[in-house]
CSV table of C-alpha atoms in Angstrom, one decimal:
chain,number,residue,atom,x,y,z
N,233,MET,CA,-16.7,-7.1,-41.1
N,234,GLY,CA,-16.8,-5.4,-37.6
N,235,GLY,CA,-14.9,-7.9,-35.3
N,236,GLU,CA,-12.2,-6.7,-37.4
N,237,ALA,CA,-12.7,-3.5,-37.7
N,238,ARG,CA,-12.9,-4.2,-33.5
N,239,GLY,CA,-10.2,-5.9,-33.8
N,240,SER,CA,-8.7,-3.4,-35.6
N,241,ALA,CA,-9.2,-0.3,-33.4
N,242,ALA,CA,-8.0,-2.3,-30.2
N,243,ALA,CA,-5.0,-2.8,-32.1
N,244,ILE,CA,-3.8,1.0,-33.0
N,245,GLY,CA,-5.2,1.4,-29.2
N,246,ARG,CA,-2.4,-0.6,-28.4
N,247,ALA,CA,0.0,0.6,-30.1
N,248,GLY,CA,-0.8,3.7,-29.4
N,249,LEU,CA,-0.2,3.4,-25.2
N,250,ARG,CA,3.2,1.2,-26.7
N,251,ALA,CA,3.9,4.7,-28.5
N,252,LEU,CA,3.1,6.9,-25.1
N,253,SER,CA,5.2,4.6,-23.1
N,254,VAL,CA,8.6,5.5,-25.2
N,255,PRO,CA,8.8,8.8,-23.5
N,256,TYR,CA,7.7,7.6,-19.8
N,257,ALA,CA,9.5,5.1,-19.9
N,258,LEU,CA,12.5,7.9,-20.8
N,259,THR,CA,12.0,10.5,-18.7
N,260,MET,CA,11.9,7.6,-15.7
N,261,ARG,CA,14.6,6.5,-16.4
N,262,ALA,CA,16.4,10.6,-17.2
N,263,ASN,CA,14.9,11.7,-14.0
N,264,LEU,CA,16.8,9.2,-11.8
N,265,ALA,CA,19.3,9.2,-14.0
N,266,LEU,CA,19.8,13.4,-12.9
N,267,TYR,CA,20.6,11.8,-9.0
N,268,GLU,CA,22.0,7.9,-10.5
N,269,ARG,CA,25.6,10.2,-11.8
N,270,GLY,CA,25.1,13.0,-8.8
N,271,TRP,CA,24.1,15.8,-11.1
N,272,LEU,CA,21.5,16.8,-8.8
N,273,ALA,CA,22.2,16.3,-4.8
N,274,ARG,CA,19.2,13.8,-2.5
N,275,LYS,CA,18.5,14.8,0.1
N,276,ARG,CA,19.2,13.8,3.2
N,277,PRO,CA,16.5,13.7,5.4
N,278,VAL,CA,17.2,14.0,9.8
N,279,LEU,CA,16.2,10.7,10.6
N,280,PRO,CA,16.5,7.1,8.9
N,281,VAL,CA,14.1,6.4,6.7
N,282,ALA,CA,13.0,3.3,5.1
N,283,SER,CA,10.8,3.4,2.2
N,284,ILE,CA,8.6,1.1,1.4
N,285,GLY,CA,7.0,1.1,-2.2
N,286,ASN,CA,6.4,-0.7,-5.7
N,287,ILE,CA,7.6,-0.5,-9.0
N,288,THR,CA,3.3,-1.3,-10.5
N,289,LEU,CA,0.4,0.4,-10.2
N,290,GLY,CA,-2.0,-0.9,-8.0
N,291,GLY,CA,-2.4,-2.6,-4.5
N,292,THR,CA,0.3,-4.1,-3.5
N,293,GLY,CA,0.2,-4.5,0.7
N,294,LYS,CA,1.8,-1.3,1.2
N,295,THR,CA,0.4,-0.1,4.0
N,296,THR,CA,0.2,-3.6,5.3
N,297,THR,CA,3.4,-3.5,6.0
N,298,THR,CA,3.8,-0.4,7.1
N,299,ARG,CA,1.9,-0.9,10.2
N,300,ARG,CA,4.3,-4.2,10.6
N,301,LEU,CA,6.7,-2.8,10.0
N,302,ALA,CA,5.7,0.3,12.3
N,303,ARG,CA,4.5,-2.5,14.8
N,304,ASP,CA,7.7,-4.5,15.5
N,305,LEU,CA,10.0,-0.8,15.8
N,306,LEU,CA,7.4,-0.8,18.5
N,307,ALA,CA,8.2,-4.1,20.0
N,308,ARG,CA,11.5,-3.0,19.9
N,309,GLY,CA,12.2,0.0,21.9
N,310,VAL,CA,12.2,2.3,18.6
N,311,ARG,CA,9.4,4.7,17.9
N,312,PRO,CA,9.0,5.5,13.9
N,313,GLY,CA,6.9,7.9,12.4
N,314,ILE,CA,4.9,6.9,9.4
N,315,VAL,CA,5.1,9.7,5.7
N,316,LEU,CA,2.1,9.2,3.5
N,317,ARG,CA,1.9,11.3,0.4
N,318,GLY,CA,-1.5,11.7,1.3
N,319,HIS,CA,-4.1,10.7,-1.8
N,320,MET,CA,-7.2,12.0,-1.9
N,321,ARG,CA,-6.7,14.2,1.6
N,322,HIS,CA,-8.1,17.6,1.6
N,323,ALA,CA,-6.2,20.5,3.0
N,324,GLU,CA,-5.0,23.8,1.7
N,325,GLN,CA,-1.1,23.2,3.9
N,326,PRO,CA,1.2,20.9,1.9
N,327,TRP,CA,3.1,18.8,5.0
N,328,GLN,CA,0.4,18.3,7.9
N,329,LEU,CA,1.5,16.3,11.7
N,330,VAL,CA,-1.7,14.5,11.2
N,331,SER,CA,-1.7,12.1,14.3
N,332,ASP,CA,0.5,12.8,17.0
N,333,GLY,CA,0.5,8.9,18.2
N,334,SER,CA,-2.6,8.5,20.5
N,335,GLU,CA,-5.0,10.2,17.8
N,336,LEU,CA,-5.5,11.6,14.9
N,337,LEU,CA,-5.4,15.8,15.4
N,338,VAL,CA,-7.1,16.5,12.0
N,339,PRO,CA,-10.5,15.3,10.3
N,340,GLN,CA,-10.6,12.5,8.3
N,341,ARG,CA,-11.1,14.3,5.1
N,342,ILE,CA,-7.4,16.2,5.5
N,343,ALA,CA,-6.1,13.0,7.2
N,344,GLY,CA,-6.4,10.6,4.1
N,345,ASP,CA,-8.2,7.8,4.4
N,346,GLU,CA,-5.2,5.6,4.5
N,347,ALA,CA,-3.1,8.4,7.3
N,348,ALA,CA,-6.5,7.3,9.4
N,349,MET,CA,-6.4,4.2,9.0
N,350,LEU,CA,-3.6,3.5,10.0
N,351,ALA,CA,-4.3,6.4,13.5
N,352,HIS,CA,-6.9,4.2,13.9
N,353,THR,CA,-5.0,0.8,14.5
N,354,ALA,CA,-1.0,1.6,15.0
N,355,PRO,CA,-1.2,3.2,18.2
N,356,GLY,CA,2.0,5.7,19.1
N,357,VAL,CA,3.7,5.6,16.2
N,358,PRO,CA,3.0,9.9,14.3
N,359,ILE,CA,2.0,9.9,11.2
N,360,ALA,CA,2.6,12.9,8.4
N,361,VAL,CA,1.4,13.6,5.5
N,362,GLY,CA,2.6,15.7,2.5
N,363,LYS,CA,4.1,15.7,-0.9
N,364,ARG,CA,7.6,17.0,0.3
N,365,ARG,CA,8.6,13.4,2.4
N,366,GLU,CA,11.7,15.7,3.9
N,367,ARG,CA,9.8,18.4,5.2
N,368,ALA,CA,7.5,15.1,6.9
N,369,ILE,CA,9.8,13.8,8.8
N,370,GLU,CA,11.0,17.0,10.4
N,371,LEU,CA,7.2,17.0,11.7
N,372,LEU,CA,8.1,13.3,13.2
N,373,ALA,CA,11.5,14.3,14.7
N,374,SER,CA,9.4,16.9,16.1
N,375,ALA,CA,6.8,15.0,17.5
N,376,GLY,CA,9.3,12.3,18.7
N,377,ALA,CA,10.7,10.1,15.7
N,378,GLN,CA,13.5,8.2,16.1
N,379,ALA,CA,12.6,6.7,12.2
N,380,ALA,CA,10.8,6.8,9.2
N,381,ILE,CA,8.7,4.2,7.1
N,382,LEU,CA,8.1,5.7,3.2
N,383,ASP,CA,4.0,4.3,2.4
N,384,ASP,CA,5.2,4.4,-1.6
N,385,ALA,CA,8.8,6.2,-2.0
N,386,PHE,CA,10.3,4.0,-4.0
N,387,GLN,CA,9.4,6.3,-6.7
N,388,TYR,CA,10.9,9.3,-4.7
N,389,PHE,CA,14.6,9.9,-6.0
N,390,ARG,CA,15.2,12.9,-4.5
N,391,MET,CA,16.0,11.7,-0.6
N,392,GLU,CA,18.4,8.6,0.8
N,393,ARG,CA,16.6,5.8,2.2
N,394,LEU,CA,18.3,3.4,4.5
N,395,VAL,CA,16.2,1.1,3.2
N,396,ASP,CA,14.6,0.5,0.0
N,397,LEU,CA,11.7,-2.5,-0.1
N,398,VAL,CA,9.7,-2.9,-2.4
N,399,LEU,CA,7.2,-5.3,-2.9
N,400,VAL,CA,5.8,-7.6,-5.6
N,401,ASP,CA,2.8,-9.2,-6.5
N,402,ALA,CA,2.7,-12.6,-6.3
N,403,THR,CA,-0.3,-13.0,-8.4
N,404,PHE,CA,1.1,-9.8,-11.0
N,405,ASP,CA,3.0,-11.2,-14.2
N,406,LEU,CA,6.6,-9.1,-14.0
N,407,ALA,CA,8.0,-11.1,-17.2
N,408,ALA,CA,4.7,-9.8,-18.9
N,409,ALA,CA,4.9,-6.4,-17.7
N,410,LYS,CA,4.9,-3.3,-20.2
N,411,VAL,CA,5.6,0.1,-18.7
N,412,PHE,CA,3.2,3.1,-18.2
N,413,PRO,CA,1.0,4.0,-19.9
N,414,ALA,CA,1.0,0.4,-21.6
N,415,GLY,CA,1.5,-1.4,-19.0
N,416,HIS,CA,1.3,-1.4,-14.9
N,417,LEU,CA,5.3,-0.8,-14.1
N,418,ARG,CA,5.4,2.6,-13.0
N,419,GLU,CA,9.5,2.7,-14.1
N,420,PRO,CA,11.3,-0.3,-16.8
N,421,LEU,CA,11.7,-3.4,-14.3
N,422,GLU,CA,15.9,-3.5,-14.4
N,423,HIS,CA,15.2,0.3,-11.9
N,424,LEU,CA,14.3,-2.5,-9.2
N,425,ARG,CA,18.5,-2.7,-8.9
N,426,ARG,CA,17.5,0.3,-6.7
N,427,ALA,CA,16.2,-2.1,-3.8
N,428,THR,CA,17.4,-3.5,-1.0
N,429,HIS,CA,14.7,-5.7,-1.1
N,430,VAL,CA,12.1,-7.5,-1.8
N,431,LEU,CA,9.0,-8.2,-0.8
N,432,ILE,CA,5.9,-10.6,-2.4
N,433,THR,CA,3.0,-10.4,-1.2
N,434,HIS,CA,0.6,-12.3,-1.9
N,435,ALA,CA,2.6,-15.7,-2.2
N,436,ASP,CA,0.1,-17.5,-1.2
N,437,LEU,CA,-2.9,-17.2,-3.5
N,438,VAL,CA,-0.4,-18.6,-6.5
N,439,SER,CA,1.2,-21.5,-7.7
N,440,GLY,CA,5.2,-22.7,-6.8
N,441,ALA,CA,5.9,-22.3,-10.0
N,442,ARG,CA,4.2,-18.7,-10.3
N,443,ILE,CA,6.6,-17.7,-6.9
N,444,ASP,CA,9.5,-18.9,-9.2
N,445,HIS,CA,8.9,-17.2,-11.7
N,446,SER,CA,8.2,-14.5,-10.6
N,447,LEU,CA,11.6,-15.0,-8.4
N,448,GLU,CA,13.8,-15.8,-11.9
N,449,VAL,CA,12.6,-12.3,-13.2
N,450,LEU,CA,14.0,-10.5,-9.8
N,451,SER,CA,17.1,-12.2,-10.1
N,452,ARG,CA,17.8,-10.4,-13.2
N,453,CYS,CA,16.4,-7.1,-12.1
N,454,ALA,CA,17.9,-6.6,-8.3
N,455,PRO,CA,20.5,-9.1,-8.0
N,456,GLN,CA,21.6,-8.2,-4.8
N,457,ALA,CA,18.7,-8.1,-2.9
N,458,PRO,CA,17.5,-10.5,-0.5
N,459,VAL,CA,13.8,-12.0,-1.4
N,460,MET,CA,11.4,-12.5,1.2
N,461,GLN,CA,7.5,-13.8,0.9
N,462,ALA,CA,4.4,-12.9,3.0
N,463,ARG,CA,0.7,-13.3,2.4
N,464,HIS,CA,-2.0,-11.3,4.1
N,465,ALA,CA,-3.6,-12.8,6.8
N,466,PRO,CA,-6.7,-12.5,8.5
N,467,SER,CA,-6.7,-11.5,12.4
N,468,GLY,CA,-10.0,-10.0,13.6
N,469,VAL,CA,-13.4,-8.7,12.2
N,470,TYR,CA,-15.3,-6.5,13.7
N,471,ARG,CA,-18.2,-3.7,13.0
N,472,VAL,CA,-17.1,-0.6,11.5
N,473,ASP,CA,-20.0,0.5,14.3
N,474,ARG,CA,-17.9,-0.8,16.7
N,475,PRO,CA,-14.8,-1.1,16.1
N,476,VAL,CA,-13.0,-1.6,19.1
N,477,ASP,CA,-15.1,-5.4,20.4
N,478,ILE,CA,-12.6,-7.4,17.6
N,479,LEU,CA,-14.0,-11.4,16.9
N,480,PRO,CA,-12.3,-13.7,15.7
N,481,SER,CA,-11.2,-14.3,12.3
N,482,GLU,CA,-14.1,-17.5,12.2
N,483,ALA,CA,-17.1,-15.3,12.1
N,484,LEU,CA,-16.8,-15.1,8.4
N,485,ARG,CA,-17.2,-19.0,8.5
N,486,GLY,CA,-20.2,-19.8,6.6
N,487,THR,CA,-21.0,-16.7,5.8
N,488,ARG,CA,-22.7,-15.4,2.4
N,489,VAL,CA,-21.5,-12.5,2.6
N,490,LEU,CA,-21.2,-8.9,-0.4
N,491,ALA,CA,-17.1,-8.4,-1.3
N,492,VAL,CA,-17.1,-3.5,-0.8
N,493,CYS,CA,-14.0,-2.1,-1.2
N,494,ALA,CA,-11.6,0.8,-2.6
N,495,ILE,CA,-8.6,-0.6,-3.0
N,496,GLY,CA,-5.6,-0.7,-6.1
N,497,ASN,CA,-6.4,-4.8,-5.8
N,498,PRO,CA,-9.8,-5.9,-5.5
N,499,ALA,CA,-10.0,-9.5,-6.6
N,500,SER,CA,-6.9,-10.1,-3.4
N,501,PHE,CA,-9.6,-8.8,-1.1
N,502,GLU,CA,-11.9,-11.0,-2.6
N,503,ASP,CA,-9.5,-14.2,-2.0
N,504,LEU,CA,-9.2,-13.4,1.0
N,505,LEU,CA,-12.6,-13.3,2.3
N,506,ARG,CA,-13.2,-16.6,0.6
N,507,GLN,CA,-9.7,-18.2,2.7
N,508,MET,CA,-11.3,-17.0,5.2
N,509,GLY,CA,-14.7,-19.7,4.6
N,510,ALA,CA,-16.6,-17.2,4.0
N,511,ALA,CA,-19.8,-17.1,0.4
N,512,VAL,CA,-18.8,-14.0,-1.9
N,513,VAL,CA,-22.5,-13.2,-3.3
N,514,GLY,CA,-21.3,-11.3,-5.3
N,515,ARG,CA,-19.1,-7.4,-4.8
N,516,ALA,CA,-19.4,-3.2,-5.2
N,517,THR,CA,-16.0,-2.1,-6.4
N,518,PHE,CA,-15.2,2.0,-6.0
N,519,PRO,CA,-12.3,3.9,-7.6
N,520,ASP,CA,-9.1,3.4,-5.4
N,521,HIS,CA,-8.8,5.6,-2.2
N,522,HIS,CA,-12.4,6.8,-3.1
N,523,ALA,CA,-14.2,8.9,-0.9
N,524,TYR,CA,-17.9,7.6,0.3
N,525,GLU,CA,-20.7,9.5,0.4
N,526,PRO,CA,-24.3,8.5,1.8
N,527,GLY,CA,-25.0,7.9,-1.9
N,528,ASP,CA,-23.0,5.3,-2.5
N,529,TRP,CA,-24.7,2.8,0.3
N,530,GLU,CA,-27.5,2.9,-2.5
N,531,ILE,CA,-25.4,1.4,-5.2
N,532,VAL,CA,-24.6,-0.9,-2.7
N,533,ARG,CA,-28.0,-1.2,-2.3
N,534,GLU,CA,-28.4,-2.7,-5.8
N,535,THR,CA,-25.8,-4.6,-5.7
N,536,LEU,CA,-27.4,-6.9,-3.1
N,537,ALA,CA,-30.7,-7.1,-4.7
N,538,GLY,CA,-31.7,-10.8,-4.9
N,539,ARG,CA,-28.0,-11.8,-3.5
N,540,ASP,CA,-29.0,-13.1,0.1
N,541,ALA,CA,-26.3,-11.9,1.8
N,542,GLU,CA,-25.7,-11.6,5.2
N,543,ALA,CA,-23.3,-9.1,5.9
N,544,ILE,CA,-21.7,-6.6,4.3
N,545,VAL,CA,-17.8,-7.2,5.1
N,546,VAL,CA,-15.0,-3.9,3.7
N,547,THR,CA,-11.8,-3.3,4.3
N,548,GLU,CA,-9.8,-1.6,7.5
N,549,LYS,CA,-9.2,1.7,4.9
N,550,ASP,CA,-12.6,1.8,4.1
N,551,ALA,CA,-13.9,0.8,7.0
N,552,VAL,CA,-12.8,4.7,8.7
N,553,LYS,CA,-14.3,7.1,5.7
N,554,LEU,CA,-17.8,4.7,5.2
N,555,PRO,CA,-20.6,7.4,6.3
N,556,PRO,CA,-23.0,5.4,8.4
N,557,PRO,CA,-25.0,3.1,7.0
N,558,PRO,CA,-28.2,3.0,7.1
N,559,GLU,CA,-29.9,0.9,8.9
N,560,ASP,CA,-31.7,-1.9,7.1
N,561,LEU,CA,-28.8,-2.5,5.7
N,562,PRO,CA,-27.1,-6.0,6.2
N,563,PRO,CA,-24.9,-5.7,9.1
N,564,VAL,CA,-21.5,-3.9,8.1
N,565,LEU,CA,-18.0,-6.1,9.2
N,566,ALA,CA,-14.6,-5.2,8.5
N,567,VAL,CA,-11.6,-7.3,8.0
N,568,ALA,CA,-8.2,-6.5,9.8
N,569,VAL,CA,-6.0,-8.0,8.5
N,570,GLU,CA,-2.1,-8.2,9.3
N,571,SER,CA,1.5,-8.4,6.6
N,572,GLN,CA,2.8,-11.8,8.3
N,573,ILE,CA,6.2,-13.7,6.9
N,574,MET,CA,6.0,-16.9,4.5
N,575,THR,CA,9.3,-17.2,3.9
N,576,ASP,CA,12.9,-16.2,5.4
N,577,GLU,CA,11.6,-14.2,9.0
N,578,GLU,CA,15.9,-14.4,9.6
N,579,LEU,CA,15.7,-11.5,6.3
N,580,TRP,CA,12.9,-9.2,7.3
N,581,ASP,CA,14.3,-9.6,11.4
N,582,GLU,CA,18.1,-8.0,9.7
N,583,LEU,CA,16.3,-5.1,8.1
N,584,VAL,CA,14.2,-4.0,10.9
N,585,GLY,CA,18.0,-4.6,12.9
N,586,ARG,CA,18.8,-2.4,10.4
N,587,ILE,CA,16.8,0.3,11.1
N,588,GLU,CA,17.1,-0.5,14.4
N,589,GLN,CA,21.0,0.0,15.2
N,590,ALA,CA,20.3,3.6,13.1
N,591,ALA,CA,17.0,4.8,14.6
N,592,ARG,CA,19.5,4.0,18.2
N,593,GLN,CA,22.7,5.9,16.6
N,594,GLU,CA,20.8,8.9,15.9
N,595,PRO,CA,18.5,11.8,16.9
N,596,ALA,CA,15.1,12.0,17.3
N,597,SER,CA,15.2,16.0,16.5
N,598,ALA,CA,16.1,18.2,13.7
């Protein structure tokens, strides 16, 4: 009887979420139609724009991919700037230049965790935050940027862009996906038609059959978009109190670790640690974009109890916002990762080249 009640309650709950998904999806379709049919004009930014986004909730590797693209443009002699929405930042200014490419200009709590991480790991790239991305791009142009990379802007319909790169997590079943709140889709799958390119991330974590399954869905929903595959490849390990002393990623091999993170896809972080040869003996996860406080170390301490961990390991995003760890805890290490293109690297080079060409044709000022 109790089981039936619980089953009935769950079924009613799922039906309610599906019902709520209908008006949400209709709203997304209506908003997009306003711009696609020309009833609302898209803003033309002062710099050529590459958007890196996704169609699902949660982490797909947008920030890591953003950094890869910024570094590749720098290597070609083009100075990009990065725009972030600024999740969990505490600031009065609606848009703000938080890094001029040489240093963080504001405290981390004002910049936001992703901006602070990028400022430390992508030197030479100015960074601005704000909900109005076109205004943030103006700040980048004033700081000498020649192109703008928008982290998480696929749903920012109001602005023109040169490249719309959409990231799809290989571990996510696109075919079975439902629109929020019944599922994890930010908008209906057919909206993938806006993508100019698609990058399947975490492709090394699934079977070839699973990749083929995703490719089949993408061929229907984004037939015009070239598809690439990528993985998060570890590039080193460092103590959070000594970030300049980078150790090889092999340093974690055989080490018993506690995984601590506040990201959209914590399971992928644990998978990465296992690939590095670490023995993950436990995990302490916090909500995405969590603002750490000293008291959070007590949660970590409780999770450590009886696990005999030799190290606590965090992501780069977490490392820039952690309060100093208590001295009696195991050493706290951060894993540096890079987005590594696994297939069709020439498509990635074409994407970078398209932005480079546009950047060289346009002035770097408003």
